PDB file of C-alpha atoms in Angstrom:
ATOM      1  CA  GLN A  21    -175.955-105.471 150.521  1.00 69.00           C
ATOM      2  CA  SER A  22    -178.256-103.567 148.207  1.00 69.00           C
ATOM      3  CA  PHE A  23    -178.637-102.659 144.573  1.00 66.00           C
ATOM      4  CA  LEU A  24    -180.402 -99.595 143.245  1.00 69.00           C
ATOM      5  CA  ASN A  25    -181.011 -99.325 139.563  1.00 65.00           C
ATOM      6  CA  CYS A  26    -181.480 -95.619 139.014  1.00 56.00           C
ATOM      7  CA  HIS A  27    -182.271 -94.946 135.382  1.00 46.00           C
ATOM      8  CA  HIS A  28    -182.860 -91.340 136.334  1.00 39.00           C
ATOM      9  CA  VAL A  29    -181.859 -92.568 139.637  1.00 40.00           C
ATOM     10  CA  SER A  30    -180.201 -97.577 141.182  1.00 36.00           C
ATOM     11  CA  PRO A  31    -178.018 -99.771 144.952  1.00 38.00           C
ATOM     12  CA  TYR A  32    -176.165-102.583 146.972  1.00 38.00           C
ATOM     13  CA  SER A  33    -176.088-102.907 150.925  1.00 40.00           C
ATOM     14  CA  GLN A  34    -174.984-105.194 153.818  1.00 40.00           C
ATOM     15  CA  ASN A  35    -176.146-104.017 157.251  1.00 39.00           C
ATOM     16  CA  PRO A  36    -179.805-104.330 158.286  1.00 34.00           C
ATOM     17  CA  THR A  37    -180.753-100.953 156.878  1.00 36.00           C
ATOM     18  CA  GLN A  38    -183.651 -99.338 155.125  1.00 37.00           C
ATOM     19  CA  HIS A  39    -183.905 -98.264 151.511  1.00 37.00           C
ATOM     20  CA  MET A  40    -186.418 -95.544 150.715  1.00 38.00           C
ATOM     21  CA  ALA A  41    -187.760 -95.831 147.222  1.00 34.00           C
ATOM     22  CA  ALA A  42    -188.509 -92.190 146.519  1.00 34.00           C
ATOM     23  CA  PHE A  43    -185.492 -90.562 144.875  1.00 31.00           C
ATOM     24  CA  ASN A  44    -184.113 -87.241 145.996  1.00 33.00           C
ATOM     25  CA  SER A  45    -181.643 -85.039 148.198  1.00 29.00           C
ATOM     26  CA  LEU A  46    -180.269 -84.317 151.709  1.00 26.00           C
ATOM     27  CA  ARG A  47    -181.997 -82.407 154.488  1.00 25.00           C
ATOM     28  CA  ALA A  48    -178.935 -82.456 156.681  1.00 25.00           C
ATOM     29  CA  ALA A  49    -176.922 -79.275 156.489  1.00 26.00           C
ATOM     30  CA  LEU A  50    -174.329 -79.833 153.801  1.00 27.00           C
ATOM     31  CA  VAL A  51    -171.617 -77.226 153.710  1.00 28.00           C
ATOM     32  CA  LEU A  52    -169.263 -77.450 150.774  1.00 27.00           C
ATOM     33  CA  ALA A  53    -166.808 -74.854 149.604  1.00 27.00           C
ATOM     34  CA  THR A  54    -167.759 -73.124 146.374  1.00 27.00           C
ATOM     35  CA  LEU A  55    -165.929 -75.056 143.713  1.00 30.00           C
ATOM     36  CA  THR A  56    -164.726 -73.980 140.318  1.00 32.00           C
ATOM     37  CA  ALA A  57    -166.043 -76.320 137.636  1.00 39.00           C
ATOM     38  CA  LEU A  58    -163.452 -79.007 136.997  1.00 45.00           C
ATOM     39  CA  ALA A  59    -163.278 -81.030 133.810  1.00 48.00           C
ATOM     40  CA  VAL A  60    -161.594 -84.399 134.210  1.00 51.00           C
ATOM     41  CA  ALA A  61    -159.345 -85.465 131.360  1.00 49.00           C
ATOM     42  CA  GLN A  62    -160.734 -87.989 128.883  1.00 55.00           C
ATOM     43  CA  SER A  63    -159.869 -91.637 129.559  1.00 61.00           C
ATOM     44  CA  PRO A  64    -160.455 -94.805 127.535  1.00 69.00           C
ATOM     45  CA  SER A  65    -163.868 -96.287 128.250  1.00 86.00           C
ATOM     46  CA  PRO A  66    -163.611 -99.393 130.486  1.00 95.00           C
ATOM     47  CA  ALA A  67    -165.490-102.639 129.948  1.00 96.00           C
ATOM     48  CA  PRO A  68    -169.019-102.606 131.363  1.00 97.00           C
ATOM     49  CA  VAL A  69    -169.882-104.094 134.757  1.00 98.00           C
ATOM     50  CA  LEU A  70    -172.184-107.044 134.131  1.00 98.00           C
ATOM     51  CA  LEU A  71    -175.184-107.147 136.470  1.00 98.00           C
ATOM     52  CA  GLY A  72    -176.619-110.508 135.458  1.00 98.00           C
ATOM     53  CA  THR A  73    -180.118-111.136 136.760  1.00 98.00           C
ATOM     54  CA  ALA A  74    -179.666-108.382 139.375  1.00 98.00           C
ATOM     55  CA  GLY A  75    -180.079-105.935 136.509  1.00 97.00           C
ATOM     56  CA  THR A  76    -183.739-106.882 136.178  1.00 97.00           C
ATOM     57  CA  PHE A  77    -184.495-105.202 139.533  1.00 98.00           C
ATOM     58  CA  ALA A  78    -184.974-101.534 140.317  1.00 97.00           C
ATOM     59  CA  ILE A  79    -184.152-102.218 143.987  1.00 97.00           C
ATOM     60  CA  LEU A  80    -182.522-105.389 145.298  1.00 98.00           C
ATOM     61  CA  THR A  81    -181.235-105.881 148.842  1.00 97.00           C
ATOM     62  CA  LYS A  82    -180.259-108.535 151.376  1.00 97.00           C
ATOM     63  CA  THR A  83    -181.664-106.654 154.370  1.00 96.00           C
ATOM     64  CA  GLY A  84    -184.905-104.825 153.583  1.00 96.00           C
ATOM     65  CA  ILE A  85    -186.662-101.979 151.808  1.00 97.00           C
ATOM     66  CA  SER A  86    -188.685 -99.294 153.544  1.00 95.00           C
ATOM     67  CA  THR A  87    -190.818 -96.673 151.824  1.00 94.00           C
ATOM     68  CA  VAL A  88    -192.984 -93.728 152.813  1.00 88.00           C
ATOM     69  CA  PRO A  89    -196.186 -93.488 150.746  1.00 80.00           C
ATOM     70  CA  ALA A  90    -196.697 -92.335 148.212  1.00 80.00           C
ATOM     71  CA  SER A  91    -193.421 -93.149 146.550  1.00 87.00           C
ATOM     72  CA  VAL A  92    -193.169 -94.561 143.043  1.00 91.00           C
ATOM     73  CA  VAL A  93    -190.790 -97.343 142.020  1.00 95.00           C
ATOM     74  CA  THR A  94    -190.555 -98.220 138.338  1.00 96.00           C
ATOM     75  CA  GLY A  95    -189.530-101.856 137.981  1.00 97.00           C
ATOM     76  CA  ASP A  96    -189.256-104.918 140.218  1.00 98.00           C
ATOM     77  CA  ILE A  97    -188.026-104.896 143.821  1.00 98.00           C
ATOM     78  CA  GLY A  98    -186.679-107.830 145.792  1.00 98.00           C
ATOM     79  CA  VAL A  99    -185.171-109.022 149.082  1.00 98.00           C
ATOM     80  CA  SER A 100    -183.170-112.128 149.970  1.00 98.00           C
ATOM     81  CA  PRO A 101    -182.341-113.963 152.175  1.00 97.00           C
ATOM     82  CA  VAL A 102    -184.778-111.980 154.351  1.00 97.00           C
ATOM     83  CA  ALA A 103    -188.517-112.575 154.066  1.00 98.00           C
ATOM     84  CA  ALA A 104    -191.181-110.420 152.448  1.00 98.00           C
ATOM     85  CA  ALA A 105    -191.884-108.812 155.839  1.00 97.00           C
ATOM     86  CA  ALA A 106    -188.645-106.847 155.325  1.00 98.00           C
ATOM     87  CA  MET A 107    -190.387-104.799 152.603  1.00 98.00           C
ATOM     88  CA  THR A 108    -192.362-102.245 154.604  1.00 97.00           C
ATOM     89  CA  GLY A 109    -194.668 -99.396 153.658  1.00 96.00           C
ATOM     90  CA  PHE A 110    -195.694-100.881 150.309  1.00 96.00           C
ATOM     91  CA  GLY A 111    -199.005-102.482 151.276  1.00 96.00           C
ATOM     92  CA  LEU A 112    -198.015-105.648 149.414  1.00 97.00           C
ATOM     93  CA  ILE A 113    -200.699-107.888 147.955  1.00 98.00           C
ATOM     94  CA  ALA A 114    -199.618-111.492 147.224  1.00 96.00           C
ATOM     95  CA  ASP A 115    -200.559-113.053 143.890  1.00 96.00           C
ATOM     96  CA  THR A 116    -202.692-116.188 143.860  1.00 97.00           C
ATOM     97  CA  LEU A 117    -199.641-118.495 143.684  1.00 97.00           C
ATOM     98  CA  SER A 118    -197.660-116.494 146.273  1.00 97.00           C
ATOM     99  CA  THR A 119    -194.641-116.274 143.969  1.00 98.00           C
ATOM    100  CA  PHE A 120    -194.632-112.456 144.086  1.00 98.00           C
ATOM    101  CA  SER A 121    -196.557-109.477 145.409  1.00 98.00           C
ATOM    102  CA  THR A 122    -197.780-106.224 143.931  1.00 98.00           C
ATOM    103  CA  SER A 123    -198.080-102.719 145.322  1.00 97.00           C
ATOM    104  CA  ALA A 124    -199.762 -99.513 144.214  1.00 96.00           C
ATOM    105  CA  GLN A 125    -196.349 -97.864 144.663  1.00 95.00           C
ATOM    106  CA  VAL A 126    -194.471-100.322 142.409  1.00 97.00           C
ATOM    107  CA  THR A 127    -195.063-100.613 138.676  1.00 97.00           C
ATOM    108  CA  GLY A 128    -193.390-104.035 138.654  1.00 98.00           C
ATOM    109  CA  LYS A 129    -193.470-106.928 141.104  1.00 98.00           C
ATOM    110  CA  ALA A 130    -192.060-107.513 144.580  1.00 98.00           C
ATOM    111  CA  TYR A 131    -190.102-110.717 145.214  1.00 98.00           C
ATOM    112  CA  ALA A 132    -188.755-112.263 148.413  1.00 98.00           C
ATOM    113  CA  ALA A 133    -186.922-115.398 149.496  1.00 98.00           C
ATOM    114  CA  SER A 134    -189.982-116.402 151.562  1.00 98.00           C
ATOM    115  CA  TYR A 135    -192.270-116.708 148.549  1.00 98.00           C
ATOM    116  CA  VAL A 136    -193.211-119.967 146.821  1.00 98.00           C
ATOM    117  CA  SER A 137    -190.822-121.715 144.393  1.00 98.00           C
ATOM    118  CA  PRO A 138    -189.287-120.819 141.984  1.00 98.00           C
ATOM    119  CA  THR A 139    -188.902-117.384 143.633  1.00 98.00           C
ATOM    120  CA  PRO A 140    -186.341-118.380 146.331  1.00 98.00           C
ATOM    121  CA  SER A 141    -183.971-119.721 143.654  1.00 98.00           C
ATOM    122  CA  LYS A 142    -184.533-116.650 141.503  1.00 98.00           C
ATOM    123  CA  MET A 143    -183.636-114.404 144.415  1.00 98.00           C
ATOM    124  CA  THR A 144    -180.537-116.391 145.415  1.00 98.00           C
ATOM    125  CA  THR A 145    -179.208-116.043 141.871  1.00 98.00           C
ATOM    126  CA  ALA A 146    -179.990-112.324 141.720  1.00 98.00           C
ATOM    127  CA  ILE A 147    -178.228-111.635 145.037  1.00 98.00           C
ATOM    128  CA  SER A 148    -175.193-113.632 143.897  1.00 98.00           C
ATOM    129  CA  ASP A 149    -175.090-111.646 140.649  1.00 98.00           C
ATOM    130  CA  MET A 150    -175.332-108.403 142.633  1.00 98.00           C
ATOM    131  CA  GLU A 151    -172.396-109.387 144.829  1.00 98.00           C
ATOM    132  CA  THR A 152    -170.355-110.407 141.795  1.00 98.00           C
ATOM    133  CA  ALA A 153    -171.039-107.033 140.170  1.00 98.00           C
ATOM    134  CA  TYR A 154    -169.990-105.192 143.343  1.00 98.00           C
ATOM    135  CA  THR A 155    -166.720-107.132 143.523  1.00 98.00           C
ATOM    136  CA  ASP A 156    -166.047-106.513 139.833  1.00 98.00           C
ATOM    137  CA  ALA A 157    -166.703-102.773 140.101  1.00 98.00           C
ATOM    138  CA  ALA A 158    -164.596-102.445 143.265  1.00 98.00           C
ATOM    139  CA  GLY A 159    -161.670-104.248 141.663  1.00 98.00           C
ATOM    140  CA  ARG A 160    -161.341-102.152 138.517  1.00 98.00           C
ATOM    141  CA  ALA A 161    -158.097-100.249 138.066  1.00 97.00           C
ATOM    142  CA  ILE A 162    -158.445 -96.487 137.675  1.00 97.00           C
ATOM    143  CA  SER A 163    -158.047 -95.140 134.155  1.00 94.00           C
ATOM    144  CA  GLY A 164    -155.161 -92.837 135.097  1.00 95.00           C
ATOM    145  CA  ALA A 165    -153.572 -90.922 137.962  1.00 97.00           C
ATOM    146  CA  ALA A 166    -155.873 -87.949 137.341  1.00 97.00           C
ATOM    147  CA  ASN A 167    -158.860 -90.160 138.219  1.00 97.00           C
ATOM    148  CA  LEU A 168    -157.741 -90.782 141.807  1.00 98.00           C
ATOM    149  CA  ASN A 169    -159.389 -88.701 144.543  1.00 98.00           C
ATOM    150  CA  VAL A 170    -160.705 -86.071 142.129  1.00 98.00           C
ATOM    151  CA  ASN A 171    -161.111 -82.785 143.999  1.00 98.00           C
ATOM    152  CA  ALA A 172    -160.729 -84.653 147.300  1.00 98.00           C
ATOM    153  CA  GLY A 173    -164.291 -85.938 146.869  1.00 98.00           C
ATOM    154  CA  LEU A 174    -165.939 -82.498 146.711  1.00 98.00           C
ATOM    155  CA  ILE A 175    -167.154 -82.810 143.129  1.00 98.00           C
ATOM    156  CA  SER A 176    -169.799 -80.086 142.709  1.00 98.00           C
ATOM    157  CA  GLY A 177    -169.571 -78.654 139.195  1.00 98.00           C
ATOM    158  CA  THR A 178    -167.223 -81.374 137.933  1.00 98.00           C
ATOM    159  CA  THR A 179    -167.500 -82.813 134.433  1.00 98.00           C
ATOM    160  CA  PHE A 180    -166.493 -86.474 134.125  1.00 98.00           C
ATOM    161  CA  THR A 181    -165.659 -88.353 130.944  1.00 97.00           C
ATOM    162  CA  ALA A 182    -165.710 -92.138 130.513  1.00 97.00           C
ATOM    163  CA  GLY A 183    -163.377 -94.078 132.809  1.00 98.00           C
ATOM    164  CA  VAL A 184    -162.822 -95.546 136.264  1.00 98.00           C
ATOM    165  CA  TYR A 185    -162.576 -93.093 139.187  1.00 98.00           C
ATOM    166  CA  LYS A 186    -161.619 -93.869 142.771  1.00 98.00           C
ATOM    167  CA  TRP A 187    -161.851 -92.014 146.089  1.00 98.00           C
ATOM    168  CA  GLY A 188    -160.523 -92.871 149.524  1.00 98.00           C
ATOM    169  CA  THR A 189    -162.950 -90.285 150.924  1.00 98.00           C
ATOM    170  CA  ASP A 190    -166.640 -89.517 150.878  1.00 98.00           C
ATOM    171  CA  VAL A 191    -167.938 -88.231 147.536  1.00 98.00           C
ATOM    172  CA  MET A 192    -170.185 -85.199 147.989  1.00 98.00           C
ATOM    173  CA  PHE A 193    -171.885 -82.738 145.663  1.00 98.00           C
ATOM    174  CA  SER A 194    -174.285 -79.962 146.586  1.00 98.00           C
ATOM    175  CA  SER A 195    -174.788 -78.763 143.009  1.00 98.00           C
ATOM    176  CA  ASP A 196    -174.910 -80.446 139.609  1.00 98.00           C
ATOM    177  CA  ILE A 197    -172.225 -82.745 138.206  1.00 98.00           C
ATOM    178  CA  TYR A 198    -171.903 -83.706 134.550  1.00 98.00           C
ATOM    179  CA  LEU A 199    -171.142 -86.975 132.776  1.00 98.00           C
ATOM    180  CA  SER A 200    -170.020 -86.330 129.218  1.00 97.00           C
ATOM    181  CA  GLY A 201    -169.870 -89.043 126.575  1.00 96.00           C
ATOM    182  CA  ASP A 202    -172.103 -91.103 124.308  1.00 96.00           C
ATOM    183  CA  ALA A 203    -174.219 -94.252 124.479  1.00 96.00           C
ATOM    184  CA  ASN A 204    -171.071 -96.431 124.554  1.00 96.00           C
ATOM    185  CA  SER A 205    -169.329 -94.541 127.355  1.00 97.00           C
ATOM    186  CA  ILE A 206    -168.756 -96.476 130.598  1.00 98.00           C
ATOM    187  CA  PHE A 207    -168.361 -94.700 133.953  1.00 98.00           C
ATOM    188  CA  ILE A 208    -167.314 -96.510 137.139  1.00 98.00           C
ATOM    189  CA  PHE A 209    -167.113 -94.537 140.387  1.00 98.00           C
ATOM    190  CA  GLN A 210    -165.492 -96.272 143.379  1.00 98.00           C
ATOM    191  CA  THR A 211    -165.414 -94.953 146.925  1.00 98.00           C
ATOM    192  CA  SER A 212    -164.358 -96.468 150.233  1.00 98.00           C
ATOM    193  CA  GLY A 213    -166.604 -93.896 151.908  1.00 98.00           C
ATOM    194  CA  ASN A 214    -170.119 -92.559 151.307  1.00 98.00           C
ATOM    195  CA  VAL A 215    -171.884 -90.752 148.476  1.00 98.00           C
ATOM    196  CA  VAL A 216    -173.897 -87.698 149.525  1.00 98.00           C
ATOM    197  CA  ALA A 217    -175.979 -85.734 147.012  1.00 98.00           C
ATOM    198  CA  GLY A 218    -177.255 -82.429 148.372  1.00 98.00           C
ATOM    199  CA  SER A 219    -180.793 -81.171 148.083  1.00 98.00           C
ATOM    200  CA  GLY A 220    -181.548 -80.308 144.460  1.00 98.00           C
ATOM    201  CA  ALA A 221    -178.207 -81.626 143.179  1.00 98.00           C
ATOM    202  CA  LYS A 222    -178.370 -83.462 139.858  1.00 98.00           C
ATOM    203  CA  VAL A 223    -176.291 -85.861 137.814  1.00 98.00           C
ATOM    204  CA  ILE A 224    -176.624 -84.508 134.287  1.00 98.00           C
ATOM    205  CA  LEU A 225    -175.862 -86.623 131.220  1.00 98.00           C
ATOM    206  CA  GLN A 226    -174.551 -84.700 128.230  1.00 97.00           C
ATOM    207  CA  ALA A 227    -173.259 -85.559 124.768  1.00 96.00           C
ATOM    208  CA  ASP A 228    -169.543 -85.114 124.213  1.00 92.00           C
ATOM    209  CA  SER A 229    -167.980 -82.990 121.467  1.00 85.00           C
ATOM    210  CA  SER A 230    -169.091 -85.484 118.804  1.00 80.00           C
ATOM    211  CA  GLY A 231    -172.605 -84.146 119.351  1.00 76.00           C
ATOM    212  CA  GLY A 232    -174.223 -87.586 119.308  1.00 85.00           C
ATOM    213  CA  SER A 233    -176.160 -89.447 121.975  1.00 95.00           C
ATOM    214  CA  THR A 234    -175.791 -88.923 125.709  1.00 97.00           C
ATOM    215  CA  PRO A 235    -174.426 -91.573 128.118  1.00 97.00           C
ATOM    216  CA  LEU A 236    -176.816 -94.293 129.259  1.00 97.00           C
ATOM    217  CA  ALA A 237    -177.735 -94.655 132.930  1.00 97.00           C
ATOM    218  CA  SER A 238    -177.160 -98.405 132.614  1.00 97.00           C
ATOM    219  CA  ASN A 239    -173.498 -97.709 131.753  1.00 98.00           C
ATOM    220  CA  ILE A 240    -172.873 -95.734 134.967  1.00 98.00           C
ATOM    221  CA  VAL A 241    -171.914 -97.717 138.079  1.00 98.00           C
ATOM    222  CA  TRP A 242    -171.341 -96.316 141.565  1.00 98.00           C
ATOM    223  CA  GLN A 243    -169.566 -98.761 143.892  1.00 98.00           C
ATOM    224  CA  VAL A 244    -170.050 -97.426 147.414  1.00 98.00           C
ATOM    225  CA  ALA A 245    -168.443 -99.123 150.430  1.00 98.00           C
ATOM    226  CA  GLY A 246    -170.372 -96.876 152.831  1.00 98.00           C
ATOM    227  CA  PHE A 247    -173.860 -95.437 152.369  1.00 98.00           C
ATOM    228  CA  LEU A 248    -175.734 -93.415 149.767  1.00 98.00           C
ATOM    229  CA  ASP A 249    -177.667 -90.348 150.965  1.00 98.00           C
ATOM    230  CA  ALA A 250    -179.691 -88.574 148.277  1.00 97.00           C
ATOM    231  CA  GLY A 251    -181.299 -85.351 149.434  1.00 97.00           C
ATOM    232  CA  THR A 252    -184.695 -83.931 148.613  1.00 95.00           C
ATOM    233  CA  THR A 253    -185.328 -83.149 144.918  1.00 95.00           C
ATOM    234  CA  SER A 254    -181.934 -84.530 143.893  1.00 97.00           C
ATOM    235  CA  HIS A 255    -181.678 -86.484 140.641  1.00 97.00           C
ATOM    236  CA  LEU A 256    -179.251 -89.371 140.265  1.00 98.00           C
ATOM    237  CA  GLU A 257    -178.270 -91.466 137.262  1.00 98.00           C
ATOM    238  CA  GLY A 258    -176.784 -94.935 137.191  1.00 98.00           C
ATOM    239  CA  VAL A 259    -176.579 -98.245 139.012  1.00 98.00           C
ATOM    240  CA  PHE A 260    -175.715 -97.917 142.700  1.00 98.00           C
ATOM    241  CA  LEU A 261    -174.001-100.883 144.343  1.00 98.00           C
ATOM    242  CA  VAL A 262    -174.066 -99.797 147.978  1.00 98.00           C
ATOM    243  CA  LYS A 263    -172.702-101.893 150.836  1.00 97.00           C
ATOM    244  CA  THR A 264    -174.441-100.472 153.920  1.00 96.00           C
ATOM    245  CA  LYS A 265    -177.583 -98.450 153.173  1.00 96.00           C
ATOM    246  CA  ALA A 266    -179.213 -96.175 150.622  1.00 97.00           C
ATOM    247  CA  VAL A 267    -181.610 -93.404 151.645  1.00 96.00           C
ATOM    248  CA  PHE A 268    -183.580 -91.342 149.150  1.00 94.00           C
ATOM    249  CA  LYS A 269    -185.339 -88.406 150.790  1.00 90.00           C
ATOM    250  CA  THR A 270    -188.523 -86.685 149.657  1.00 83.00           C
TER     251      THR A 270
END
């Protein structure tokens, strides 16, 4: 399981997969029908998904993180129960106490279950908090019938307001989508499939009709039972709780 905290891009994953730490969009040919912009009706804002100590990480996973230099990760990264060797491509340098490592590609610190105490306990707690957040997000009831399987998962051009949305399909967008609200707006996106953002596609945060602040990335949660595939030059917003793998292409 993996957790990506994408404040301008964040995930959660279960199979032994790789997580590339450079954000962006899909090289694979992505053919989507041209869609008319669709505005989803306003729903009451749900309660936030609490991340606990998992929220202190930019990337957190049970299986490993792989990067291609020179990527840039802003914040801490961590793996557990796997060892530090599961973080590849970072050129990690252990601190003098071996409780964490640093990398020229990471502005924060890198933690692993194999490091010296108290790091193993810290990582066990963070992974547990991540799993709790995933279960919470997956179990939320949708805000209304209109929020089920919006546009059959082909959401290019769609504007979403605060609420819980659910798909029994992949969620794909090859052009921009819009999240409209304010700093208190909560968005929860659930899918039993995958999330695929096409090359250059963006998640754009915009203020609602009140004209105040825009939604916060920390209030946007994507619960993904499959994988996340973000194409070259794409731009994502939110916390991604991804069960299998997350790939960010450059």
